[in-house]
Short mmCIF file of C-alpha atoms in Angstrom, two decimals:
data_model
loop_
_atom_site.label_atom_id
_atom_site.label_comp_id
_atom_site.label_asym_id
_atom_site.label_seq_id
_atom_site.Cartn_x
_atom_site.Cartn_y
_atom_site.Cartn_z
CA UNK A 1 -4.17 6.04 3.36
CA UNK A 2 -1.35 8.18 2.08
CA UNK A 3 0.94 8.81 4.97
CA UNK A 4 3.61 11.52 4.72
CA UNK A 5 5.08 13.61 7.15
CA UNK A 6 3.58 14.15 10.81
CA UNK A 7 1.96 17.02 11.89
CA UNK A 8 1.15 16.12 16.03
CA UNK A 9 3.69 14.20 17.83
CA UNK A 10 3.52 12.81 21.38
CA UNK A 11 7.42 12.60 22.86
CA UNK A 12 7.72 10.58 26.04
CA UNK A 13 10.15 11.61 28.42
CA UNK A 14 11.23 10.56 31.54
CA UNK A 15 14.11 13.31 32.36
CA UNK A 16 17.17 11.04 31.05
CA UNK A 17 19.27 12.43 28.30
CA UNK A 18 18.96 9.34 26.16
CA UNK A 19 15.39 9.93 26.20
CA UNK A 20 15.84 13.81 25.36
CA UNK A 21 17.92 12.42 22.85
CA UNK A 22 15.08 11.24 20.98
CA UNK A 23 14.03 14.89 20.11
CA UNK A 24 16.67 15.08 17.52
CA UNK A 25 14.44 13.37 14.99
CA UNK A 26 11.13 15.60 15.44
CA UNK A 27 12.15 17.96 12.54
CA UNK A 28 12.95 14.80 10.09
CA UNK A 29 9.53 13.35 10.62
CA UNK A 30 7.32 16.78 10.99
CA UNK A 31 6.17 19.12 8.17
CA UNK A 32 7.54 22.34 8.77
CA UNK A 33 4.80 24.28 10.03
CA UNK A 34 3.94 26.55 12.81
CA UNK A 35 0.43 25.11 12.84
CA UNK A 36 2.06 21.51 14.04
CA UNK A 37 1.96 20.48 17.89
CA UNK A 38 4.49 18.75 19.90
CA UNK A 39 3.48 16.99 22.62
CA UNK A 40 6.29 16.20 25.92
CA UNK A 41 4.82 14.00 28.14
CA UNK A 42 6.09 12.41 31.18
CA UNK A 43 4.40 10.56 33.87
CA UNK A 44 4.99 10.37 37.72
CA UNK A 45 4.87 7.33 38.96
CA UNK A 46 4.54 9.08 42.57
CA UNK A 47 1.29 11.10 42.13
CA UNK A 48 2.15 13.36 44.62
CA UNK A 49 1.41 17.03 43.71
CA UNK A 50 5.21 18.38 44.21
CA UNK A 51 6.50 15.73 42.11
CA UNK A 52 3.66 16.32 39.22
CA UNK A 53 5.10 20.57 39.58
CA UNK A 54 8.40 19.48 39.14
CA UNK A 55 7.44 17.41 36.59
CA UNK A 56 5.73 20.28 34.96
CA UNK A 57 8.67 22.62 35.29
CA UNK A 58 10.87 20.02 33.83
CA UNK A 59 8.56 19.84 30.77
CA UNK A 60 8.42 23.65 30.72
CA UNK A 61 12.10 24.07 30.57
CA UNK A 62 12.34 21.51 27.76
CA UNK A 63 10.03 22.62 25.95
CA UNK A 64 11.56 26.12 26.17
CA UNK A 65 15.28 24.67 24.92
CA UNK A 66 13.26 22.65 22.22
CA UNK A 67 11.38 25.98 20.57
CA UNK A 68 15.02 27.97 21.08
CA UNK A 69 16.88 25.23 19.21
CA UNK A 70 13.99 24.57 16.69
CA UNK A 71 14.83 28.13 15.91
CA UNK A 72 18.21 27.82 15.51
CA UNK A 73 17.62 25.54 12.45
CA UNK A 74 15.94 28.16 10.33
CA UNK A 75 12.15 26.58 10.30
CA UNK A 76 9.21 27.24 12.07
CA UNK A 77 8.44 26.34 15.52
CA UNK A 78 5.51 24.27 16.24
CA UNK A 79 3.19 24.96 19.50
CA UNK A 80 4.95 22.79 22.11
CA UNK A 81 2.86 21.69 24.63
CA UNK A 82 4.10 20.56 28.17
CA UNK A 83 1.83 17.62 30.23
CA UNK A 84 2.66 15.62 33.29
CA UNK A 85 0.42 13.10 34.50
CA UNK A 86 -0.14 10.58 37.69
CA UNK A 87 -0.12 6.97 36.62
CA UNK A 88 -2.84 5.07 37.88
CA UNK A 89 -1.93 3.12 40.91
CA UNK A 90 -2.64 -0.48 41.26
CA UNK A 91 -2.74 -0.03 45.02
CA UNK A 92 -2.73 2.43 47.63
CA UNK A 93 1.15 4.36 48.19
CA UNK A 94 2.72 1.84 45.79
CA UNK A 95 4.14 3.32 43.07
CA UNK A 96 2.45 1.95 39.52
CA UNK A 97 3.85 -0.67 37.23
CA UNK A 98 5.71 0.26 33.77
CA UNK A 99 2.24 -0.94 32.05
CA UNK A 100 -0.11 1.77 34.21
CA UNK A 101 3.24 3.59 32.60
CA UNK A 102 2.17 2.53 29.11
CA UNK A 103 -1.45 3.26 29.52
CA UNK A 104 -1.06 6.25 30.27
CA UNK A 105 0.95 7.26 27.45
CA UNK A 106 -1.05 5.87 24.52
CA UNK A 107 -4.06 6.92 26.45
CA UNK A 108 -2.66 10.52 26.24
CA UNK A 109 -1.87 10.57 22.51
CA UNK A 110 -4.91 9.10 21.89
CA UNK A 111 -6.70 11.55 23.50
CA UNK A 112 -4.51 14.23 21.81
CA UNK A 113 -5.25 12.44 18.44
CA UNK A 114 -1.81 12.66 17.94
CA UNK A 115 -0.73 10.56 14.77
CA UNK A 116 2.50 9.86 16.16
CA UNK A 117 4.10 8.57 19.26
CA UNK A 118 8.10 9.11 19.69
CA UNK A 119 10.45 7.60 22.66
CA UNK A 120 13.59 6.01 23.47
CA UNK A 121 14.68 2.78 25.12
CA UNK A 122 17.16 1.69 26.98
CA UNK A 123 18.33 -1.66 25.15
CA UNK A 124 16.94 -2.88 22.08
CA UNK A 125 18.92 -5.79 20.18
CA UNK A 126 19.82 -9.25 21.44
CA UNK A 127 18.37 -12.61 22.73
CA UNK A 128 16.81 -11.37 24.97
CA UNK A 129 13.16 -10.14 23.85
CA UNK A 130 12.75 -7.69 26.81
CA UNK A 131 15.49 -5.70 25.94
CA UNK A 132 13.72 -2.54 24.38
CA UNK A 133 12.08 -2.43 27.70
CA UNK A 134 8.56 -3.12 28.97
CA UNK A 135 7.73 0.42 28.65
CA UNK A 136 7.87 0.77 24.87
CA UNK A 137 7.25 -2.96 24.71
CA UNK A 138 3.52 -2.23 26.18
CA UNK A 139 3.35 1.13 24.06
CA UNK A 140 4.02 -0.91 20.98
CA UNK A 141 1.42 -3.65 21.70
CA UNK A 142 -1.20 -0.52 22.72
CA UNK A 143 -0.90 2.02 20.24
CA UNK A 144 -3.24 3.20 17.67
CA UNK A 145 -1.06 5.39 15.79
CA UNK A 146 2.80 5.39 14.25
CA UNK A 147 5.39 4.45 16.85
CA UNK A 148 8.93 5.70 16.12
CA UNK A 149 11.47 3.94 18.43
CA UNK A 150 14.82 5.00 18.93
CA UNK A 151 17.35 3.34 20.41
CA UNK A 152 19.26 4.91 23.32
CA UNK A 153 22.42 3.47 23.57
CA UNK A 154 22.48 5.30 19.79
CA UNK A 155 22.00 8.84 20.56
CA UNK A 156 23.10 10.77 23.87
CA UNK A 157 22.08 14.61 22.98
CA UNK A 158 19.71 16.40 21.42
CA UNK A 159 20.62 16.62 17.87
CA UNK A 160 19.22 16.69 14.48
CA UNK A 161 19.35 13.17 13.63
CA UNK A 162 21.73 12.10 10.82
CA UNK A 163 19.33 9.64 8.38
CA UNK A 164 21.83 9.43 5.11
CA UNK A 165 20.30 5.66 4.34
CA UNK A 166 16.44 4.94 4.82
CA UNK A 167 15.17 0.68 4.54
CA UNK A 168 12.11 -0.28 3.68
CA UNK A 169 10.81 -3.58 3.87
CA UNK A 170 7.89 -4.61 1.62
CA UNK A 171 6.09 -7.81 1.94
CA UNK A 172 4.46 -7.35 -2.25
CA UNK A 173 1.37 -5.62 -0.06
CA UNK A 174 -0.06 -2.77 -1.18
CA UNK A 175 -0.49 -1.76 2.89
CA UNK A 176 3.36 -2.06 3.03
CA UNK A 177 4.23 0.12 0.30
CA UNK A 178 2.35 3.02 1.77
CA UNK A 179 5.77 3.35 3.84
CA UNK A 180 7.05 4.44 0.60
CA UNK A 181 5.77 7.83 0.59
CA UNK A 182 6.58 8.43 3.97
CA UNK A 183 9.90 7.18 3.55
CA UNK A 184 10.43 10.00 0.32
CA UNK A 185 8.86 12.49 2.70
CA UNK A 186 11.64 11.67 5.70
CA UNK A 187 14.51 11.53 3.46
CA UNK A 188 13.46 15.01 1.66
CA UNK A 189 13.79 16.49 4.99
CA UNK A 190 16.06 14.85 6.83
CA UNK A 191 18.73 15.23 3.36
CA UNK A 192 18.91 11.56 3.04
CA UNK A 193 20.33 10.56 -0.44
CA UNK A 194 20.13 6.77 -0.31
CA UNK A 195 17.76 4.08 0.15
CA UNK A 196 17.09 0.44 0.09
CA UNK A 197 14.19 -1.74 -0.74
CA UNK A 198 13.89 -5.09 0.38
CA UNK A 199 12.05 -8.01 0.38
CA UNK A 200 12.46 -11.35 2.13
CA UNK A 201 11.24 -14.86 0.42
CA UNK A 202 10.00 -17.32 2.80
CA UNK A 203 11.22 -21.17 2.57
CA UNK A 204 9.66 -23.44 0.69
CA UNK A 205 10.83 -26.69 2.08
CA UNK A 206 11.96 -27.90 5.18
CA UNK A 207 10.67 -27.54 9.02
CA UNK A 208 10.46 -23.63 8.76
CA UNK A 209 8.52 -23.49 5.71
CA UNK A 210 5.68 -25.34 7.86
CA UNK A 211 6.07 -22.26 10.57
CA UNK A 212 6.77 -19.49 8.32
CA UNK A 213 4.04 -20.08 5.46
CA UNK A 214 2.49 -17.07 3.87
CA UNK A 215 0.18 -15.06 5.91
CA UNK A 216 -2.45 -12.14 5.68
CA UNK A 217 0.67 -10.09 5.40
CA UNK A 218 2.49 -11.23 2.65
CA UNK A 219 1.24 -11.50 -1.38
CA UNK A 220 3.14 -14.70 -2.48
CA UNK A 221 5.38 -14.42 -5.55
CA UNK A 222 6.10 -16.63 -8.36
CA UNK A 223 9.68 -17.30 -7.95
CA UNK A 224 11.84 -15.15 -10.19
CA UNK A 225 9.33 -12.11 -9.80
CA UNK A 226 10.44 -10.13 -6.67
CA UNK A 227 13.09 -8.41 -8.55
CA UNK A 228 11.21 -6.92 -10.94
CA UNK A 229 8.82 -5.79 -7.85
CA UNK A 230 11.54 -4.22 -5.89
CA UNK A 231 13.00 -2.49 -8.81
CA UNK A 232 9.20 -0.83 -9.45
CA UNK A 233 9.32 0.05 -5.76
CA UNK A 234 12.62 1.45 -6.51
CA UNK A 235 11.74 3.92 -8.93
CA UNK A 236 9.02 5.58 -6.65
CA UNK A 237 11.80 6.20 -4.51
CA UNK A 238 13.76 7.51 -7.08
CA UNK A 239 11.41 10.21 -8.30
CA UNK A 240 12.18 11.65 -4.53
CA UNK A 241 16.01 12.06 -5.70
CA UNK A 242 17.45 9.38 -4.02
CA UNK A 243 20.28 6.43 -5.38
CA UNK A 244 17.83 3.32 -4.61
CA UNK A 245 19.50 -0.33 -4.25
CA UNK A 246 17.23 -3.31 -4.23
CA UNK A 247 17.70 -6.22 -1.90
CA UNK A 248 16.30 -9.74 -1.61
CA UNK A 249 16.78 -12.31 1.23
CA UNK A 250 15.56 -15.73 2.24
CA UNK A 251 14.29 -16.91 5.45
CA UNK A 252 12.27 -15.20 8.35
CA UNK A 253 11.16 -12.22 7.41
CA UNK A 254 12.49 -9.97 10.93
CA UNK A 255 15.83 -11.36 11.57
CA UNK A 256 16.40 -11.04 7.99
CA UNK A 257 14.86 -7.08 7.61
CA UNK A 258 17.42 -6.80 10.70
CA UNK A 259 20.29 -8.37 8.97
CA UNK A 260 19.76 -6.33 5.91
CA UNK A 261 19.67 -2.84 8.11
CA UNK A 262 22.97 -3.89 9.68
CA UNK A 263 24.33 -4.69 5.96
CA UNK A 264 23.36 -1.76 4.40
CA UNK A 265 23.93 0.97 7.15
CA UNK A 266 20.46 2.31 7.44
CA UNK A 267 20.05 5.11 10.07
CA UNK A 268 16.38 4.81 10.00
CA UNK A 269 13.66 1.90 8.77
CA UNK A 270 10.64 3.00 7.66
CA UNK A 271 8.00 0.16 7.31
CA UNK A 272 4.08 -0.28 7.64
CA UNK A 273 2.40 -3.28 9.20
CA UNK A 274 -1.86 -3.99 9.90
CA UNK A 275 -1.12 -6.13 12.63
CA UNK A 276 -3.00 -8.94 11.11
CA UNK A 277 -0.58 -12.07 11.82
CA UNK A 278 0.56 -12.91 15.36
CA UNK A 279 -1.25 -12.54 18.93
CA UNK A 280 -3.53 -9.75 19.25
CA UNK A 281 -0.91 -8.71 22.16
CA UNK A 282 1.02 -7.86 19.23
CA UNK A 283 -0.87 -5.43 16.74
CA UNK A 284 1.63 -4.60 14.36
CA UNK A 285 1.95 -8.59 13.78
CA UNK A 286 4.55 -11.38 14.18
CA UNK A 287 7.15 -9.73 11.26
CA UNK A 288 7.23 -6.21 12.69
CA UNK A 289 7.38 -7.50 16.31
CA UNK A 290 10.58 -9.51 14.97
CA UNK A 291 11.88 -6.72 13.74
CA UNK A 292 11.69 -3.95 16.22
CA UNK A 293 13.40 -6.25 18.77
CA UNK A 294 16.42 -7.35 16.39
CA UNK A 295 16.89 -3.48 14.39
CA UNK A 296 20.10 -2.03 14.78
CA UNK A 297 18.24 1.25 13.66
CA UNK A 298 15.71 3.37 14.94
CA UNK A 299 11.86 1.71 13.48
CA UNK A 300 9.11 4.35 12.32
CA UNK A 301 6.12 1.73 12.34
CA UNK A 302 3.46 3.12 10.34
CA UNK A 303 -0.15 1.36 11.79
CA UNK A 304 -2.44 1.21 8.63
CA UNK A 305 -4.83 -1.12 10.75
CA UNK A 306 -6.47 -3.68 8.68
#
């Protein structure tokens, strides 16, 4: 799978700004083309037929300021597309749980076949592991199809996102490295000029060597030979036009891809993941789980599947 730019996108909002905010990156990730579809979804967690029309006008008049400021920016306007749905209820006049929530998001861009799911969250980093919120925490473990995951505290308007530095994290797999081209594609349209790839060695000795050995989702290097891998990854990068740095860290893998976004001031990581290490509650495995809690930067999670 070659995976570029994006060309239907489901945006779930839930009529905050910081989730609004979100918005700001549709024209970085789409190809511009009026033949593209934008999806803005919300659910109401009420049901109740005034709530889904107000719901629905909401959508309309967002989807109206969306096409105006698309405009505004010189490129085409994809067909927007405004939906409101009723989550399904658990039990009778109670109001659904942030899982029916989830459901009935992916279930919607499945259904859609969109090939990309965008929203915001309240809280991302820290100890504490429910901090992007169970909302995107259940679309992440659900969905079929790229996530992109912005963080909200990050962005409070609807802007064109600012992505000058671009990460990607490859694990010597020729899965991961499919986030190359898609990175190249981003940064061509978003004007990013910089980029970083990096790769993180896993310990040998010691206690966490016996928890962090090798897995389905790494290709094991010879010691000495990651360099000379990152700096070929580097040069497919640099055919897009970009100044490309190489970096290479020891330890856990996510903490460390986290570390190295904080280091380097990314703005956005781009990385791939087939979900085959960790629970199945997690299907873009143990790694990118790790790192979409820790990332000081918004994730685009491309799901290759296995």
């Amino acid at each position: 799978m070659n995976v570029t730019l994006f060309s239907k996108v489901l945006v779930a909002l839930d009529g905050s700004l910081t989730a609004e905010a979100a918005l700001g990156f549709l024209p970085s990730v789409m190809e511009p083309s009026p033949a593209n579809e934008v999806i803005l979804f919300t659910v109401v967690e009420s049901g109740a037929e005034d709530d889904l029309a107000t719901a629905k006008s909401y959508l309309d008049g967002s989807a109206a300021d969306l096409a105006e400021w698309w405009r505004r920016g010189g490129t085409p306007v994809p067909i927007i597309h405004a939906r409101a749905a009723s989550a399904e209820h658990a039990a009778p006049n109670r109001p659904p749980g942030k899982r029916r929530i989830s459901n009935a998001i992916v279930d919607t861009a499945k259904a859609a076949q969109a090939d990309l799911i965008l929203l915001s969250s309240n809280g991302w980093a820290g100890s504490d592991r429910w901090l992007i919120g169970l909302v995107a925490e259940v679309v992440l473990q659900l969905a079929e199809t790229a996530v992109l995951l912005v963080r909200a505290d990050d962005f409070h308007r609807v802007a064109p996102a600012k992505i000058s530095r671009i990460l990607v994290p490859l694990d010597g797999s020729e899965l991961a490295e499919q986030a190359l081209s898609c990175a190249a594609a981003v940064a061509s349209r978003a004007g990013a000029r910089e980029a970083t790839v990096a790769h993180v060695r896993l310990p040998r000795e010691g206690a966490a060597s016996k928890i962090m050995r090798p897995t389905w989702d790494f290709r094991p290097f010879p010691r000495g030979e990651e360099g000379a891998y990152l700096i070929e990854a580097a040069r497919r990068l640099e055919g897009a036009g970009m100044a490309v740095t190489t970096a290479l860290r020891d330890g856990d893998p996510g903490p460390q891809v986290a570390a190295e976004a904080l280091a380097c001031g990314a703005d956005l990581i781009v990385m791939a993941s087939h979900g085959r290490s960790g629970s199945q509650t997690r299907p873009y495995g143990k790694v990118a789980d790790d790192i979409l809690h820790a990332s000081p930067a918004p994730v685009l999670m491309l799901h290759t599947g296995e």
